[in-house]
Short mmCIF file of C-alpha atoms (C1' of nucleotides) in Angstrom, two decimals:
data_model
loop_
_atom_site.label_atom_id
_atom_site.label_comp_id
_atom_site.label_asym_id
_atom_site.label_seq_id
_atom_site.Cartn_x
_atom_site.Cartn_y
_atom_site.Cartn_z
CA MET A 1 129.08 26.54 191.29
CA ARG A 2 126.42 28.57 190.60
CA THR A 3 126.02 28.33 186.70
CA ARG A 4 125.85 25.26 184.28
CA GLY A 5 129.29 27.02 182.78
CA GLU A 6 130.73 27.26 185.32
CA ALA A 7 130.35 22.81 186.21
CA THR A 8 131.65 22.22 182.90
CA ARG A 9 134.57 24.77 182.94
CA GLU A 10 135.39 23.00 186.28
CA ARG A 11 134.78 19.11 184.86
CA ILE A 12 137.09 20.45 181.98
CA LEU A 13 139.70 21.56 184.16
CA ALA A 14 139.51 18.31 186.78
CA ALA A 15 139.71 16.01 183.39
CA ALA A 16 142.55 17.59 181.86
CA GLU A 17 144.34 17.69 185.28
CA GLU A 18 144.47 13.90 185.48
CA CYS A 19 145.38 13.21 181.75
CA PHE A 20 148.24 15.92 181.67
CA ALA A 21 148.98 13.93 184.89
CA ARG A 22 148.78 10.98 183.73
CA GLN A 23 150.25 11.48 179.45
CA GLY A 24 151.71 14.64 179.87
CA TYR A 25 150.86 18.10 178.00
CA GLU A 26 152.30 17.13 174.31
CA ALA A 27 151.18 13.43 175.04
CA THR A 28 147.38 14.73 175.68
CA SER A 29 144.65 15.98 172.71
CA VAL A 30 142.22 17.49 173.49
CA ALA A 31 139.14 15.07 172.39
CA GLU A 32 140.96 13.37 174.88
CA ILE A 33 140.16 15.37 177.94
CA CYS A 34 137.09 16.27 176.03
CA GLN A 35 135.96 12.56 176.46
CA GLN A 36 137.35 12.32 180.13
CA ALA A 37 135.46 15.20 180.88
CA GLY A 38 131.62 14.36 179.09
CA VAL A 39 132.30 16.90 177.03
CA SER A 40 132.12 18.05 173.38
CA LYS A 41 135.11 19.46 171.60
CA GLY A 42 132.96 22.46 170.90
CA ALA A 43 132.34 23.06 174.60
CA PHE A 44 135.59 23.08 175.48
CA PHE A 45 136.53 25.84 172.70
CA HIS A 46 133.73 27.76 174.32
CA HIS A 47 134.82 27.64 177.90
CA PHE A 48 138.94 27.90 176.72
CA PRO A 49 140.60 29.41 174.02
CA THR A 50 143.79 26.86 173.69
CA LYS A 51 144.61 24.34 175.15
CA GLN A 52 147.36 25.96 177.21
CA GLU A 53 145.59 28.20 178.48
CA VAL A 54 144.16 25.24 180.35
CA PHE A 55 147.12 24.08 181.38
CA LEU A 56 147.87 27.92 182.09
CA GLU A 57 144.95 28.13 184.85
CA LEU A 58 146.00 24.59 186.65
CA LEU A 59 149.20 26.25 187.01
CA GLU A 60 148.40 28.97 188.76
CA ARG A 61 146.15 27.09 190.55
CA TRP A 62 148.53 25.04 191.67
CA LEU A 63 151.16 27.46 192.68
CA ALA A 64 148.38 29.51 195.02
CA ASP A 65 147.75 26.59 196.97
CA LEU A 66 151.42 25.56 197.49
CA GLY A 67 151.97 29.23 198.66
CA GLU A 68 148.92 29.70 200.96
CA ASN A 69 150.19 26.00 202.83
CA LEU A 70 153.66 27.21 203.00
CA ALA A 71 152.65 30.37 204.14
CA ALA A 72 150.23 28.96 206.67
CA LEU A 73 152.29 26.38 208.04
CA ARG A 74 155.19 29.08 209.01
CA ALA A 75 152.28 31.02 210.26
CA ARG A 76 151.13 28.31 212.39
CA ALA A 77 154.78 27.42 213.75
CA ARG A 78 155.96 28.61 217.14
CA ASN A 79 159.68 29.45 215.69
CA VAL A 80 161.46 29.38 211.94
CA PRO A 81 163.26 25.73 212.64
CA GLU A 82 159.93 24.00 213.98
CA GLY A 83 158.29 25.56 210.95
CA LEU A 84 160.90 24.41 208.92
CA MET A 85 160.91 21.00 210.07
CA TRP A 86 156.96 20.88 210.21
CA MET A 87 157.43 21.70 206.17
CA ALA A 88 159.91 18.43 206.05
CA GLU A 89 156.94 16.76 207.46
CA THR A 90 153.84 18.10 205.08
CA ALA A 91 156.49 16.57 202.09
CA GLN A 92 155.84 12.95 203.81
CA GLN A 93 152.44 13.35 202.86
CA VAL A 94 152.82 15.86 199.56
CA PHE A 95 154.76 12.52 198.32
CA GLU A 96 151.99 10.17 199.57
CA MET A 97 149.10 11.86 198.34
CA ALA A 98 150.69 13.38 195.16
CA ARG A 99 152.28 10.03 193.26
CA GLY A 100 150.79 10.14 190.06
CA LYS A 101 150.38 13.92 190.20
CA LEU A 102 154.07 15.14 190.71
CA PRO A 103 154.90 14.42 186.92
CA ILE A 104 152.97 17.66 186.15
CA PHE A 105 155.02 19.59 188.03
CA LEU A 106 158.09 18.25 185.64
CA GLU A 107 155.73 18.99 182.54
CA PHE A 108 155.63 22.34 184.01
CA LEU A 109 159.13 22.85 184.42
CA SER A 110 160.38 21.86 180.95
CA ARG A 111 157.88 24.20 179.56
CA ALA A 112 158.53 26.76 181.75
CA ALA A 113 162.24 26.53 180.29
CA ARG A 114 161.16 27.22 176.90
CA ASP A 115 157.73 28.49 176.74
CA PRO A 116 157.54 32.47 177.13
CA ARG A 117 153.98 32.15 178.87
CA VAL A 118 154.48 29.50 181.55
CA TRP A 119 157.83 30.76 182.69
CA GLN A 120 155.95 34.48 183.78
CA ALA A 121 153.57 32.30 185.24
CA SER A 122 155.63 30.01 187.28
CA ILE A 123 158.80 32.12 187.50
CA SER A 124 156.92 34.92 189.63
CA PRO A 125 155.47 32.63 192.40
CA TYR A 126 159.15 30.88 192.45
CA ARG A 127 160.36 34.13 193.23
CA ARG A 128 158.26 34.83 195.70
CA TYR A 129 159.11 31.77 197.17
CA ARG A 130 163.06 32.72 197.37
CA ALA A 131 161.76 35.44 199.20
CA PHE A 132 159.87 33.88 200.99
CA PHE A 133 162.50 31.18 202.54
CA THR A 134 165.14 34.55 202.92
CA GLY A 135 162.67 36.46 205.32
CA MET A 136 162.13 32.65 207.06
CA ILE A 137 165.77 32.57 207.68
CA GLU A 138 166.15 36.13 208.86
CA ALA A 139 163.17 35.94 210.91
CA GLY A 140 165.06 32.88 212.50
CA ILE A 141 168.16 35.15 213.06
CA ALA A 142 166.43 37.84 214.42
CA GLU A 143 164.37 35.37 217.07
CA GLY A 144 167.61 34.25 218.22
CA SER A 145 167.28 30.13 216.88
CA LEU A 146 169.56 30.29 213.79
CA ARG A 147 172.88 31.57 213.73
CA ARG A 148 173.67 34.56 211.86
CA VAL A 149 174.28 32.70 208.13
CA ASP A 150 173.82 34.69 204.97
CA PRO A 151 169.99 34.65 204.67
CA GLU A 152 170.27 34.81 201.07
CA ALA A 153 172.58 31.91 200.71
CA ALA A 154 171.06 29.47 203.26
CA ALA A 155 167.28 30.22 201.53
CA ASN A 156 168.89 29.35 198.38
CA ALA A 157 170.54 26.15 199.90
CA PHE A 158 166.95 25.28 201.54
CA LEU A 159 165.12 25.86 198.49
CA SER A 160 167.78 24.11 196.44
CA MET A 161 167.13 20.77 198.49
CA ALA A 162 163.41 21.24 198.61
CA ILE A 163 162.98 21.11 195.10
CA GLY A 164 165.68 18.68 194.61
CA LEU A 165 163.62 16.15 197.14
CA VAL A 166 160.74 16.84 194.87
CA LEU A 167 162.20 16.42 191.84
CA GLN A 168 164.08 13.34 193.13
CA ALA A 169 160.75 11.63 194.56
CA THR A 170 158.92 12.56 191.26
CA VAL A 171 161.14 10.67 189.23
CA ASP A 172 161.97 7.60 191.36
CA PRO A 173 159.07 7.56 193.88
CA ASP A 174 159.87 3.85 194.71
CA GLY A 175 163.85 4.45 195.05
CA ALA A 176 163.28 5.49 199.15
CA ASN A 177 161.22 6.69 201.74
CA TRP A 178 161.53 10.49 200.22
CA GLY A 179 159.49 12.44 203.35
CA ALA A 180 161.50 10.09 205.77
CA ILE A 181 164.82 11.42 203.77
CA ALA A 182 163.26 15.12 203.83
CA GLN A 183 162.99 15.14 207.66
CA GLU A 184 166.39 13.82 207.70
CA SER A 185 167.80 16.59 205.84
CA VAL A 186 165.53 19.08 206.93
CA ARG A 187 167.49 17.67 210.35
CA LEU A 188 170.92 18.05 208.88
CA PHE A 189 170.52 21.17 207.58
CA LEU A 190 169.67 22.60 210.55
CA GLU A 191 172.27 21.19 212.66
CA GLY A 192 174.31 22.85 210.21
CA VAL A 193 172.66 26.90 211.02
CA GLN A 194 171.03 26.30 214.04
CA GLN A 195 171.83 28.37 217.23
CA GLY A 196 173.96 26.14 219.76
CA GLN A 197 173.21 23.02 218.01
CA ALA A 198 176.72 22.24 216.69
CA PRO A 199 178.54 19.49 218.51
CA MET B 1 185.20 7.95 162.48
CA ARG B 2 186.34 5.67 160.20
CA THR B 3 183.30 4.89 157.82
CA ARG B 4 181.13 7.35 156.00
CA GLY B 5 178.12 5.66 157.79
CA GLU B 6 179.80 6.50 161.46
CA ALA B 7 180.48 10.07 160.45
CA THR B 8 176.52 10.60 159.25
CA ARG B 9 175.78 9.04 162.21
CA GLU B 10 177.60 11.54 164.67
CA ARG B 11 176.30 14.77 162.64
CA ILE B 12 172.59 12.90 163.02
CA LEU B 13 173.41 12.98 167.24
CA ALA B 14 174.65 16.35 167.24
CA ALA B 15 172.08 17.73 165.09
CA ALA B 16 169.43 16.07 167.44
CA GLU B 17 171.12 17.46 170.94
CA GLU B 18 170.93 20.77 169.49
CA CYS B 19 167.42 20.98 167.79
CA PHE B 20 166.32 19.06 171.03
CA ALA B 21 167.83 21.56 173.10
CA ARG B 22 166.02 24.13 171.73
CA GLN B 23 162.64 23.46 171.24
CA GLY B 24 162.40 19.80 173.24
CA TYR B 25 161.90 16.56 172.14
CA GLU B 26 158.18 16.24 171.31
CA ALA B 27 158.53 19.69 169.28
CA THR B 28 161.94 18.29 167.78
CA SER B 29 160.53 16.37 164.21
CA VAL B 30 163.01 13.67 162.84
CA ALA B 31 162.89 16.01 159.69
CA GLU B 32 164.01 18.83 161.54
CA ILE B 33 167.00 16.93 162.42
CA CYS B 34 168.13 15.83 158.97
CA GLN B 35 168.07 19.58 157.55
CA GLN B 36 170.34 20.52 160.37
CA ALA B 37 172.38 17.31 160.11
CA GLY B 38 172.35 18.16 156.18
CA VAL B 39 170.51 14.28 155.89
CA SER B 40 167.92 12.30 154.22
CA LYS B 41 165.56 10.98 156.31
CA GLY B 42 166.18 7.41 154.70
CA ALA B 43 169.69 8.33 156.18
CA PHE B 44 168.09 8.80 159.69
CA PHE B 45 166.12 5.54 159.86
CA HIS B 46 168.76 3.79 158.71
CA HIS B 47 170.99 4.41 161.32
CA PHE B 48 168.50 4.97 164.03
CA PRO B 49 165.52 2.67 164.37
CA THR B 50 163.56 5.57 165.85
CA LYS B 51 163.74 9.31 166.91
CA GLN B 52 163.52 7.89 170.62
CA GLU B 53 166.44 6.03 169.82
CA VAL B 54 168.81 9.10 169.24
CA PHE B 55 167.31 10.68 172.64
CA LEU B 56 168.60 7.48 174.12
CA GLU B 57 171.91 7.13 173.29
CA LEU B 58 172.45 11.14 173.58
CA LEU B 59 171.05 10.56 177.05
CA GLU B 60 173.61 7.67 178.21
CA ARG B 61 176.33 9.84 176.48
CA TRP B 62 175.64 12.33 178.61
CA LEU B 63 175.10 10.58 181.95
CA ALA B 64 178.66 8.98 181.25
CA ASP B 65 180.14 12.06 180.79
CA LEU B 66 178.64 13.75 183.92
CA GLY B 67 180.00 10.10 185.71
CA GLU B 68 183.20 10.31 184.81
CA ASN B 69 183.71 14.31 185.31
CA LEU B 70 182.54 13.83 188.96
CA ALA B 71 184.82 10.49 189.37
CA ALA B 72 187.74 12.57 188.15
CA LEU B 73 187.31 15.68 190.18
CA ARG B 74 187.52 13.02 193.22
CA ALA B 75 190.39 11.35 192.14
CA ARG B 76 191.91 14.17 191.99
CA ALA B 77 191.26 15.91 195.40
CA ARG B 78 192.70 15.58 198.38
CA ASN B 79 190.19 14.94 200.48
CA VAL B 80 186.25 14.89 200.61
CA PRO B 81 185.37 18.67 201.61
CA GLU B 82 187.73 19.82 198.64
CA GLY B 83 186.03 17.53 196.33
CA LEU B 84 182.84 18.75 196.93
CA MET B 85 184.07 22.07 196.78
CA TRP B 86 185.48 21.50 193.41
CA MET B 87 182.12 20.44 192.34
CA ALA B 88 180.57 23.19 193.28
CA GLU B 89 183.34 25.60 191.39
CA THR B 90 182.86 23.67 188.37
CA ALA B 91 178.84 23.87 188.37
CA GLN B 92 179.98 27.49 187.68
CA GLN B 93 181.49 26.42 184.53
CA VAL B 94 178.71 23.94 184.02
CA PHE B 95 176.44 26.99 183.85
CA GLU B 96 177.64 29.42 182.07
CA MET B 97 178.96 27.21 179.43
CA ALA B 98 175.42 24.50 178.89
CA ARG B 99 173.52 27.44 178.84
CA GLY B 100 171.24 26.61 175.99
CA LYS B 101 172.14 23.12 176.74
CA LEU B 102 170.50 22.57 179.86
CA PRO B 103 166.53 22.09 179.16
CA ILE B 104 167.37 18.75 177.72
CA PHE B 105 168.00 17.33 181.66
CA LEU B 106 164.64 18.48 182.02
CA GLU B 107 163.15 16.94 179.46
CA PHE B 108 165.17 14.09 179.77
CA LEU B 109 163.59 13.84 183.22
CA SER B 110 159.87 14.52 182.27
CA ARG B 111 160.08 11.67 180.36
CA ALA B 112 161.98 9.41 182.55
CA ALA B 113 158.97 9.77 184.83
CA ARG B 114 156.68 7.92 182.48
CA ASP B 115 158.64 6.15 179.67
CA PRO B 116 159.76 3.31 181.10
CA ARG B 117 162.78 2.97 178.35
CA VAL B 118 164.34 6.80 179.36
CA TRP B 119 163.29 5.91 183.14
CA GLN B 120 165.60 2.73 182.94
CA ALA B 121 168.12 4.38 181.34
CA SER B 122 168.07 7.53 183.66
CA ILE B 123 167.45 5.65 187.01
CA SER B 124 170.53 3.61 187.37
CA PRO B 125 173.26 6.02 186.34
CA TYR B 126 171.38 8.34 189.14
CA ARG B 127 171.54 5.13 191.62
CA ARG B 128 175.32 5.02 191.09
CA TYR B 129 175.42 8.90 191.44
CA ARG B 130 173.87 8.55 195.11
CA ALA B 131 176.56 5.61 195.77
CA PHE B 132 179.26 7.76 194.99
CA PHE B 133 177.92 10.78 196.93
CA THR B 134 177.38 7.87 199.90
CA GLY B 135 180.92 6.72 199.17
CA MET B 136 182.55 10.57 199.59
CA ILE B 137 180.67 11.10 202.79
CA GLU B 138 181.65 7.73 204.14
CA ALA B 139 185.22 8.27 202.88
CA GLY B 140 185.55 11.95 204.38
CA ILE B 141 184.58 10.43 207.74
CA ALA B 142 187.23 7.46 207.69
CA GLU B 143 189.59 10.38 206.60
CA GLY B 144 188.29 12.49 209.71
CA SER B 145 187.25 15.47 207.79
CA LEU B 146 183.73 15.25 208.33
CA ARG B 147 181.56 14.27 211.19
CA ARG B 148 179.48 11.11 212.20
CA VAL B 149 176.48 12.11 210.01
CA ASP B 150 174.47 9.46 208.64
CA PRO B 151 176.54 8.97 205.05
CA GLU B 152 173.44 8.37 203.36
CA ALA B 153 171.29 11.21 204.86
CA ALA B 154 174.27 13.28 204.55
CA ALA B 155 174.50 11.95 200.27
CA ASN B 156 171.27 12.51 199.90
CA ALA B 157 170.50 16.17 201.09
CA PHE B 158 173.87 16.99 199.02
CA LEU B 159 172.56 15.48 195.85
CA SER B 160 168.86 16.98 196.31
CA MET B 161 170.89 20.13 196.95
CA ALA B 162 173.16 19.50 193.13
CA ILE B 163 170.02 18.75 191.16
CA GLY B 164 167.92 22.11 192.88
CA LEU B 165 170.64 24.09 192.10
CA VAL B 166 170.74 22.48 188.58
CA LEU B 167 166.87 22.76 188.01
CA GLN B 168 166.66 26.24 188.80
CA ALA B 169 169.89 27.74 186.50
CA THR B 170 168.26 25.53 184.25
CA VAL B 171 164.59 27.41 184.81
CA ASP B 172 165.73 30.76 185.59
CA PRO B 173 169.29 30.91 184.92
CA ASP B 174 169.14 34.71 184.85
CA GLY B 175 167.29 34.97 188.11
CA ALA B 176 171.01 34.83 190.09
CA ASN B 177 174.25 34.12 189.62
CA TRP B 178 173.66 30.23 189.70
CA GLY B 179 177.73 29.32 190.36
CA ALA B 180 178.39 31.30 193.09
CA ILE B 181 174.84 30.07 194.67
CA ALA B 182 176.20 26.69 194.04
CA GLN B 183 179.73 27.95 195.90
CA GLU B 184 177.64 29.51 198.92
CA SER B 185 175.04 26.43 199.43
CA VAL B 186 178.16 23.87 199.68
CA ARG B 187 180.45 26.11 201.83
CA LEU B 188 176.98 26.41 204.54
CA PHE B 189 176.82 22.42 203.88
CA LEU B 190 180.09 21.34 205.04
CA GLU B 191 179.70 24.14 207.66
CA GLY B 192 177.01 22.00 208.80
CA VAL B 193 179.31 18.77 208.50
CA GLN B 194 182.78 19.25 208.51
CA GLN B 195 184.67 17.82 211.56
CA GLY B 196 185.95 20.84 213.89
CA GLN B 197 183.86 23.91 211.52
CA ALA B 198 181.19 24.43 213.81
CA PRO B 199 181.02 28.17 215.25
"C1'" DT C 1 100.56 35.27 181.69
"C1'" DA C 2 102.09 33.65 177.27
"C1'" DT C 3 105.20 35.15 173.45
"C1'" DT C 4 109.12 36.79 171.51
"C1'" DT C 5 113.80 37.72 171.83
"C1'" DC C 6 118.69 36.91 172.70
"C1'" DA C 7 123.46 35.82 174.91
"C1'" DT C 8 125.09 31.49 176.67
"C1'" DA C 9 126.44 27.26 175.85
"C1'" DC C 10 127.32 23.60 173.44
"C1'" DC C 11 127.43 19.76 169.52
"C1'" DG C 12 129.87 17.25 166.58
"C1'" DA C 13 131.99 17.40 161.26
"C1'" DC C 14 135.55 18.72 159.48
"C1'" DC C 15 139.84 20.94 157.77
"C1'" DG C 16 144.60 21.76 156.71
"C1'" DG C 17 148.88 20.56 157.76
"C1'" DT C 18 152.65 17.64 160.57
"C1'" DC C 19 154.39 13.65 162.05
"C1'" DG C 20 156.91 9.17 162.82
"C1'" DG C 21 157.60 5.53 159.36
"C1'" DT C 22 157.60 3.12 155.31
"C1'" DA C 23 158.61 1.47 150.75
"C1'" DT C 24 161.75 1.82 146.48
"C1'" DG C 25 165.70 2.73 143.78
"C1'" DA C 26 170.20 5.17 142.61
"C1'" DT C 27 174.95 5.48 144.47
"C1'" DT C 28 178.88 3.83 147.02
"C1'" DG C 29 182.51 1.96 148.44
"C1'" DT C 30 184.79 -3.00 148.32
"C1'" DA D 1 178.80 -8.12 141.79
"C1'" DC D 2 176.84 -7.21 146.27
"C1'" DA D 3 176.51 -5.04 150.26
"C1'" DA D 4 176.53 -1.01 152.79
"C1'" DT D 5 174.48 3.48 152.68
"C1'" DC D 6 171.65 7.16 151.48
"C1'" DA D 7 167.83 10.13 148.49
"C1'" DT D 8 162.96 10.41 147.11
"C1'" DA D 9 158.46 10.07 147.18
"C1'" DC D 10 154.74 8.70 150.14
"C1'" DC D 11 151.20 6.75 153.62
"C1'" DG D 12 147.52 6.44 157.35
"C1'" DA D 13 147.36 8.72 161.57
"C1'" DC D 14 146.63 12.26 164.14
"C1'" DC D 15 146.10 16.34 165.84
"C1'" DG D 16 144.56 21.71 167.20
"C1'" DG D 17 141.51 24.55 166.06
"C1'" DT D 18 136.86 25.96 163.33
"C1'" DC D 19 132.56 26.76 162.29
"C1'" DG D 20 127.67 26.42 161.24
"C1'" DG D 21 123.90 25.27 164.17
"C1'" DT D 22 121.20 23.70 167.89
"C1'" DA D 23 119.64 23.64 172.76
"C1'" DT D 24 118.36 26.09 177.19
"C1'" DG D 25 116.56 29.34 180.12
"C1'" DA D 26 116.38 33.75 182.01
"C1'" DA D 27 114.93 38.84 180.75
"C1'" DA D 28 112.06 41.53 177.81
"C1'" DT D 29 107.49 42.43 175.67
"C1'" DA D 30 102.80 42.59 175.11
#
DNA sequence: TATTTCATACCGACCGGTCGGTATGATTGT
DNA sequence: ACAATCATACCGACCGGTCGGTATGAAATA
């Protein structure tokens, strides 16, 4: 954080993230963000042309972060099933840590379905994730740890499960132990596709 | 639709549903709904105390409808795997038909995560769905068509998959043939849990 | 070094417009 | 007549974004 300006920028982003998480995008006014950041409205619009731009920058950071975490987990795993299980275990921590932060995820999606700018910002990382998982399944088949399933179909099923889990954990965080359920689900999934595991 | 009042009420609900689907809840003004319904603001607030109440009534209808459809499919199926596959096939049609209507689903969820009233209205049907699928898996095990998996875990995995699919189809409807993917995913799931199907 | 210059960072009052909801009275059906 | 139904006009709050102007501090000039 070299210059004074950059520090202010970061404060605005952090404040916006908190407000969005607490109240949602629409319900959060620019004035509120400014107050939370201890900054004037003038400063806000000096650093960002619109409220939406703040939102988009947060979105980009979040998705990039997620992508890096997934890639790191895969790289560290000794084989594909292990990598997938690690991801499920990580989900446990994510659910616990993020809690109040998760609803932004929904807000992102809800807006992405309508706002072309948001859509474009979310959809290309998302498609990379799909490709990423397809690649993982293919690698699993190649290394002999997975059955010869259709990689795309399996990746889709896995990704759907992951998305569904996150969503449920977001809406009903106290309804179940979602971290444990994530692990159970992935285990079940692996039992279906793993080599020499079928009973 | 006996009285004149009921007809107006329905027109307001239909108009609201369309507006919400097209623009989202927040972005839809009461005036817009009234115009679309060919009704005055006075009529609107005569039939509904607040805008949110309209939203909630739509939500209730939608969830009740979904529940009925699921129960009907299960009742007609000759065994559990067949029932699950039928649901996947139905998803195909739902995706094609609903298209523009699906984003309301996201709006529902997004609001449910924050608005206690909406949350309560969505969460109890949702928990019924979970119980419903758990019951199905148990029945499948009892009838011998499914392996002795943990019913709750399997139901969770299946429901997660379903939710994830709907969500992806909502956000990226042209990104893939979601109906086909739904069938493929369920098939994959069944291969994992079905009796005597493991290769 | 002392002074001028100037870009960047920031302030906060303000504007045009929108929105959810209300007040009041007309119309309709019984 | 009288209750249910609907229309019109209106209110007060709020919001995203603008704008004229001020502070800060580094580079240029003398």
